[in-house]
Amino acid sequence: MKLLKKILQALEAEPLDHLVVTGDVTLSGEASEFERAAELLAPWAEAGKLTVLPGNHDLWSWEAAASWRFLRLLGADGRGMKKPFAVFPLAVELSPEVTLVALDSARHGEDPRTTPGALGSEQLAAARELVRGAAKQGRAVVLALHHHLVIPPERVPSDLALQRMPLADAYQLVRMLSELPVAAVLHGHRHTHFRVDLPGAGQPTPVLCAGSASRAADEPVRRPRALVYELDRSGLRAVNAIVAAA
Ligand SMILES: [Fe+2]
């Protein structure tokens, strides 16, 4: 919590248009955890500068999933929803030049430790339309989801044992990237910062994992951090990391 607060403070000091939280704001989807997250993110929610999407931990229990706890207590904009309904894929205009398309890849399963994520064909088809529509207007599109699409070669030995909850239909999204112009993909799930460039429609598409924002770690790429992205209609211009001091 100490490390996370430092990062949030540093973010508040930056001239940022929007904060995107790529899921796992809770450990086990408890109501008290969601309330705490909503409290910490309140300044961003109140300013209308927040998009949150769910991670696998946010649907850890059947109760959390069945009662739509994520949407009710936090919601995609951090303000919660009295009467929750499916909101993803969600298009958010970050600036006159950039659109964010937030996806929900979190799925509840009997054994949450081995349940893969999934986007589903319906959500993928809707996301394609949103990307196409924004591109037609000359806007850059950033996709955000919780699960990783791929693990970079240098992380395979260390992350192999942890590779129990992949994204079941990642290949569908990889295919979408090769067919439609996407400026960047942002995701969480892995507690490591890495970037993989996948074949894109035209130029390669950067896929970026910020890593954890709260987990104490010694390995430099695992230190808690947030990434700051600079984007315009031509795509991703720069990425800077705000890293919590060890
Ligand atoms: Fe996760």
Short mmCIF file of C-alpha atoms and ligand atoms in Angstrom, two decimals:
data_model
loop_
_atom_site.label_atom_id
_atom_site.label_comp_id
_atom_site.label_asym_id
_atom_site.label_seq_id
_atom_site.Cartn_x
_atom_site.Cartn_y
_atom_site.Cartn_z
CA MET A 1 0.00 0.00 0.00
CA LYS A 2 2.92 2.30 0.83
CA LEU A 3 4.49 1.75 -2.59
CA LEU A 4 1.18 2.15 -4.42
CA LYS A 5 0.45 5.44 -2.64
CA LYS A 6 3.85 6.78 -3.69
CA ILE A 7 3.10 5.91 -7.30
CA LEU A 8 -0.36 7.50 -7.17
CA GLN A 9 1.15 10.65 -5.68
CA ALA A 10 3.76 10.79 -8.43
CA LEU A 11 1.02 10.32 -11.06
CA GLU A 12 -1.05 13.14 -9.59
CA ALA A 13 1.94 15.44 -9.99
CA GLU A 14 2.15 14.66 -13.74
CA PRO A 15 0.09 16.51 -16.36
CA LEU A 16 -1.90 13.41 -17.35
CA ASP A 17 -5.11 13.19 -19.40
CA HIS A 18 -6.22 9.81 -18.14
CA LEU A 19 -5.39 6.89 -15.85
CA VAL A 20 -5.96 3.33 -17.10
CA VAL A 21 -5.94 0.56 -14.49
CA THR A 22 -5.60 -2.85 -16.13
CA GLY A 23 -7.25 -4.97 -13.45
CA ASP A 24 -6.51 -6.97 -10.31
CA VAL A 25 -7.36 -4.06 -8.04
CA THR A 26 -8.24 -6.71 -5.42
CA LEU A 27 -6.68 -9.97 -4.24
CA SER A 28 -9.87 -11.98 -3.90
CA GLY A 29 -12.74 -9.76 -5.05
CA GLU A 30 -13.87 -8.84 -1.53
CA ALA A 31 -16.23 -5.87 -1.16
CA SER A 32 -13.86 -4.15 1.28
CA GLU A 33 -11.03 -4.41 -1.25
CA PHE A 34 -13.11 -2.78 -3.97
CA GLU A 35 -14.13 -0.01 -1.57
CA ARG A 36 -10.48 0.65 -0.75
CA ALA A 37 -9.55 0.75 -4.43
CA ALA A 38 -12.42 3.16 -5.18
CA GLU A 39 -11.20 5.41 -2.37
CA LEU A 40 -7.61 5.45 -3.67
CA LEU A 41 -8.73 6.16 -7.23
CA ALA A 42 -11.42 8.70 -6.27
CA PRO A 43 -9.46 11.82 -7.38
CA TRP A 44 -9.20 10.35 -10.89
CA ALA A 45 -12.82 9.17 -10.93
CA GLU A 46 -14.12 12.56 -9.77
CA ALA A 47 -12.12 14.31 -12.49
CA GLY A 48 -13.59 11.92 -15.11
CA LYS A 49 -10.06 10.77 -15.97
CA LEU A 50 -10.24 7.11 -15.00
CA THR A 51 -10.84 3.80 -16.77
CA VAL A 52 -10.63 0.55 -14.83
CA LEU A 53 -11.13 -2.92 -16.24
CA PRO A 54 -11.39 -6.17 -14.28
CA GLY A 55 -8.66 -8.74 -13.70
CA ASN A 56 -8.92 -12.40 -12.73
CA HIS A 57 -8.46 -11.60 -9.03
CA ASP A 58 -11.47 -9.28 -9.16
CA LEU A 59 -13.64 -12.32 -10.02
CA TRP A 60 -11.89 -14.67 -7.60
CA SER A 61 -15.02 -15.94 -5.83
CA TRP A 62 -18.35 -17.01 -7.26
CA GLU A 63 -20.04 -14.37 -5.08
CA ALA A 64 -17.86 -11.60 -6.51
CA ALA A 65 -18.59 -12.70 -10.08
CA ALA A 66 -22.30 -13.45 -9.67
CA SER A 67 -23.06 -10.18 -7.89
CA TRP A 68 -21.13 -8.07 -10.46
CA ARG A 69 -19.13 -6.68 -7.57
CA PHE A 70 -16.49 -5.05 -9.78
CA LEU A 71 -19.05 -3.00 -11.70
CA ARG A 72 -21.24 -2.23 -8.69
CA LEU A 73 -18.50 -1.05 -6.33
CA LEU A 74 -15.95 0.37 -8.75
CA GLY A 75 -17.12 0.25 -12.35
CA ALA A 76 -15.25 1.21 -15.48
CA ASP A 77 -15.13 4.89 -14.47
CA GLY A 78 -14.42 4.31 -10.76
CA ARG A 79 -17.84 5.61 -9.67
CA GLY A 80 -19.64 2.28 -9.35
CA MET A 81 -22.94 1.30 -10.96
CA LYS A 82 -26.25 1.02 -9.09
CA LYS A 83 -27.71 -1.17 -11.81
CA PRO A 84 -24.75 -2.90 -13.47
CA PHE A 85 -24.86 -3.94 -17.10
CA ALA A 86 -22.15 -5.24 -19.45
CA VAL A 87 -20.06 -2.22 -20.46
CA PHE A 88 -17.10 -3.81 -22.28
CA PRO A 89 -15.74 -3.27 -24.85
CA LEU A 90 -15.80 0.36 -23.84
CA ALA A 91 -14.58 3.20 -26.05
CA VAL A 92 -13.25 6.27 -24.22
CA GLU A 93 -12.05 9.40 -26.02
CA LEU A 94 -8.77 10.26 -24.30
CA SER A 95 -8.11 13.32 -26.47
CA PRO A 96 -9.28 14.64 -29.85
CA GLU A 97 -6.67 12.33 -31.41
CA VAL A 98 -6.74 9.15 -29.32
CA THR A 99 -9.42 6.58 -28.42
CA LEU A 100 -9.05 3.95 -25.72
CA VAL A 101 -10.90 0.65 -26.19
CA ALA A 102 -11.07 -1.16 -22.85
CA LEU A 103 -11.76 -4.91 -22.87
CA ASP A 104 -12.86 -7.39 -20.21
CA SER A 105 -10.81 -10.61 -20.28
CA ALA A 106 -11.57 -11.76 -16.70
CA ARG A 107 -13.58 -14.96 -16.34
CA HIS A 108 -14.68 -16.76 -13.20
CA GLY A 109 -13.94 -20.47 -12.93
CA GLU A 110 -14.30 -23.20 -10.32
CA ASP A 111 -10.56 -23.11 -9.65
CA PRO A 112 -9.56 -19.44 -9.98
CA ARG A 113 -5.84 -20.37 -9.85
CA THR A 114 -6.03 -22.19 -13.17
CA THR A 115 -8.89 -20.41 -14.97
CA PRO A 116 -7.78 -18.80 -18.22
CA GLY A 117 -9.05 -15.41 -19.28
CA ALA A 118 -11.14 -14.96 -22.42
CA LEU A 119 -12.51 -12.12 -24.52
CA GLY A 120 -15.18 -14.08 -26.40
CA SER A 121 -16.19 -13.74 -30.04
CA GLU A 122 -18.95 -11.20 -29.34
CA GLN A 123 -16.65 -8.78 -27.51
CA LEU A 124 -13.91 -9.24 -30.10
CA ALA A 125 -16.35 -8.46 -32.94
CA ALA A 126 -17.59 -5.35 -31.11
CA ALA A 127 -13.99 -4.26 -30.43
CA ARG A 128 -13.16 -4.62 -34.13
CA GLU A 129 -16.01 -2.26 -34.98
CA LEU A 130 -14.85 0.29 -32.40
CA VAL A 131 -11.28 0.16 -33.72
CA ARG A 132 -12.46 0.49 -37.33
CA GLY A 133 -14.76 3.41 -36.46
CA ALA A 134 -12.06 5.34 -34.59
CA ALA A 135 -9.47 4.67 -37.32
CA LYS A 136 -11.90 5.96 -39.95
CA GLN A 137 -12.04 9.25 -38.04
CA GLY A 138 -8.23 9.42 -38.17
CA ARG A 139 -7.81 8.65 -34.48
CA ALA A 140 -5.15 6.45 -32.90
CA VAL A 141 -6.57 3.50 -30.94
CA VAL A 142 -5.14 2.05 -27.75
CA LEU A 143 -6.46 -1.31 -26.54
CA ALA A 144 -6.37 -2.22 -22.85
CA LEU A 145 -7.08 -5.57 -21.20
CA HIS A 146 -5.93 -7.50 -18.16
CA HIS A 147 -4.25 -10.64 -19.53
CA HIS A 148 -1.02 -10.81 -21.49
CA LEU A 149 -1.02 -11.89 -25.14
CA VAL A 150 2.52 -13.29 -25.09
CA ILE A 151 5.45 -13.52 -22.69
CA PRO A 152 8.77 -12.21 -24.03
CA PRO A 153 11.53 -14.82 -24.54
CA GLU A 154 13.64 -13.47 -21.66
CA ARG A 155 10.77 -14.06 -19.18
CA VAL A 156 9.84 -17.57 -20.31
CA PRO A 157 12.10 -19.51 -17.88
CA SER A 158 11.12 -17.41 -14.86
CA ASP A 159 7.40 -17.12 -15.70
CA LEU A 160 6.82 -20.68 -16.95
CA ALA A 161 5.63 -21.97 -13.57
CA LEU A 162 3.27 -19.00 -13.22
CA GLN A 163 1.82 -19.43 -16.69
CA ARG A 164 -1.40 -21.00 -15.46
CA MET A 165 -3.90 -18.30 -16.35
CA PRO A 166 -3.30 -17.28 -19.96
CA LEU A 167 -5.78 -15.61 -22.30
CA ALA A 168 -7.59 -18.46 -24.07
CA ASP A 169 -8.33 -16.48 -27.24
CA ALA A 170 -5.17 -14.36 -27.33
CA TYR A 171 -4.55 -15.54 -30.90
CA GLN A 172 -7.76 -13.79 -32.01
CA LEU A 173 -6.49 -10.50 -30.65
CA VAL A 174 -3.04 -11.06 -32.18
CA ARG A 175 -4.82 -11.58 -35.50
CA MET A 176 -6.85 -8.38 -35.03
CA LEU A 177 -3.62 -6.44 -34.49
CA SER A 178 -2.26 -7.72 -37.79
CA GLU A 179 -5.41 -6.57 -39.61
CA LEU A 180 -6.42 -3.28 -37.99
CA PRO A 181 -4.37 -0.23 -37.00
CA VAL A 182 -3.81 -0.30 -33.21
CA ALA A 183 -1.28 2.16 -31.74
CA ALA A 184 -0.58 0.12 -28.59
CA VAL A 185 -1.94 -2.63 -26.35
CA LEU A 186 -1.73 -2.11 -22.57
CA HIS A 187 -2.13 -5.02 -20.17
CA GLY A 188 -1.43 -6.23 -16.66
CA HIS A 189 -1.56 -9.73 -15.09
CA ARG A 190 2.20 -10.33 -15.11
CA HIS A 191 4.06 -8.60 -12.28
CA THR A 192 6.92 -7.73 -14.60
CA HIS A 193 7.45 -4.75 -16.87
CA PHE A 194 8.01 -5.79 -20.49
CA ARG A 195 7.28 -4.78 -24.06
CA VAL A 196 6.74 -7.03 -27.04
CA ASP A 197 6.22 -5.66 -30.55
CA LEU A 198 3.76 -7.80 -32.51
CA PRO A 199 3.15 -7.66 -36.27
CA GLY A 200 0.68 -4.84 -36.93
CA ALA A 201 -1.35 -3.55 -39.87
CA GLY A 202 1.50 -1.50 -41.34
CA GLN A 203 3.92 -0.94 -38.51
CA PRO A 204 4.52 -3.26 -35.51
CA THR A 205 2.14 -2.89 -32.56
CA PRO A 206 3.78 -2.36 -29.16
CA VAL A 207 2.23 -4.54 -26.42
CA LEU A 208 3.15 -3.20 -22.99
CA CYS A 209 2.90 -4.73 -19.55
CA ALA A 210 3.28 -2.13 -16.83
CA GLY A 211 3.82 -4.77 -14.14
CA SER A 212 2.47 -4.54 -10.61
CA ALA A 213 1.86 -1.14 -9.02
CA SER A 214 1.95 -2.44 -5.47
CA ARG A 215 4.03 -5.60 -5.10
CA ALA A 216 7.38 -5.22 -3.36
CA ALA A 217 10.18 -6.82 -5.38
CA ASP A 218 13.96 -6.64 -5.71
CA GLU A 219 14.39 -7.49 -9.38
CA PRO A 220 14.42 -4.13 -11.23
CA VAL A 221 11.77 -5.12 -13.83
CA ARG A 222 9.48 -6.33 -11.06
CA ARG A 223 9.58 -3.15 -8.97
CA PRO A 224 6.15 -1.52 -8.63
CA ARG A 225 5.57 1.07 -11.31
CA ALA A 226 3.18 2.93 -13.57
CA LEU A 227 3.85 3.71 -17.20
CA VAL A 228 3.22 7.14 -18.72
CA TYR A 229 2.34 7.06 -22.42
CA GLU A 230 2.55 9.94 -24.83
CA LEU A 231 0.20 9.44 -27.75
CA ASP A 232 -1.14 11.38 -30.71
CA ARG A 233 -2.95 10.46 -33.91
CA SER A 234 0.31 9.07 -35.35
CA GLY A 235 0.57 6.56 -32.51
CA LEU A 236 2.75 5.95 -29.46
CA ARG A 237 5.37 8.71 -29.19
CA ALA A 238 7.03 7.85 -25.87
CA VAL A 239 6.80 5.63 -22.80
CA ASN A 240 8.18 6.66 -19.42
CA ALA A 241 8.14 4.66 -16.20
CA ILE A 242 7.37 5.94 -12.71
CA VAL A 243 9.07 3.41 -10.46
CA ALA A 244 8.64 3.17 -6.69
CA ALA A 245 11.97 3.49 -4.91
CA ALA A 246 13.24 0.21 -3.44
FE FE B 1 -4.09 -11.17 -13.06
#
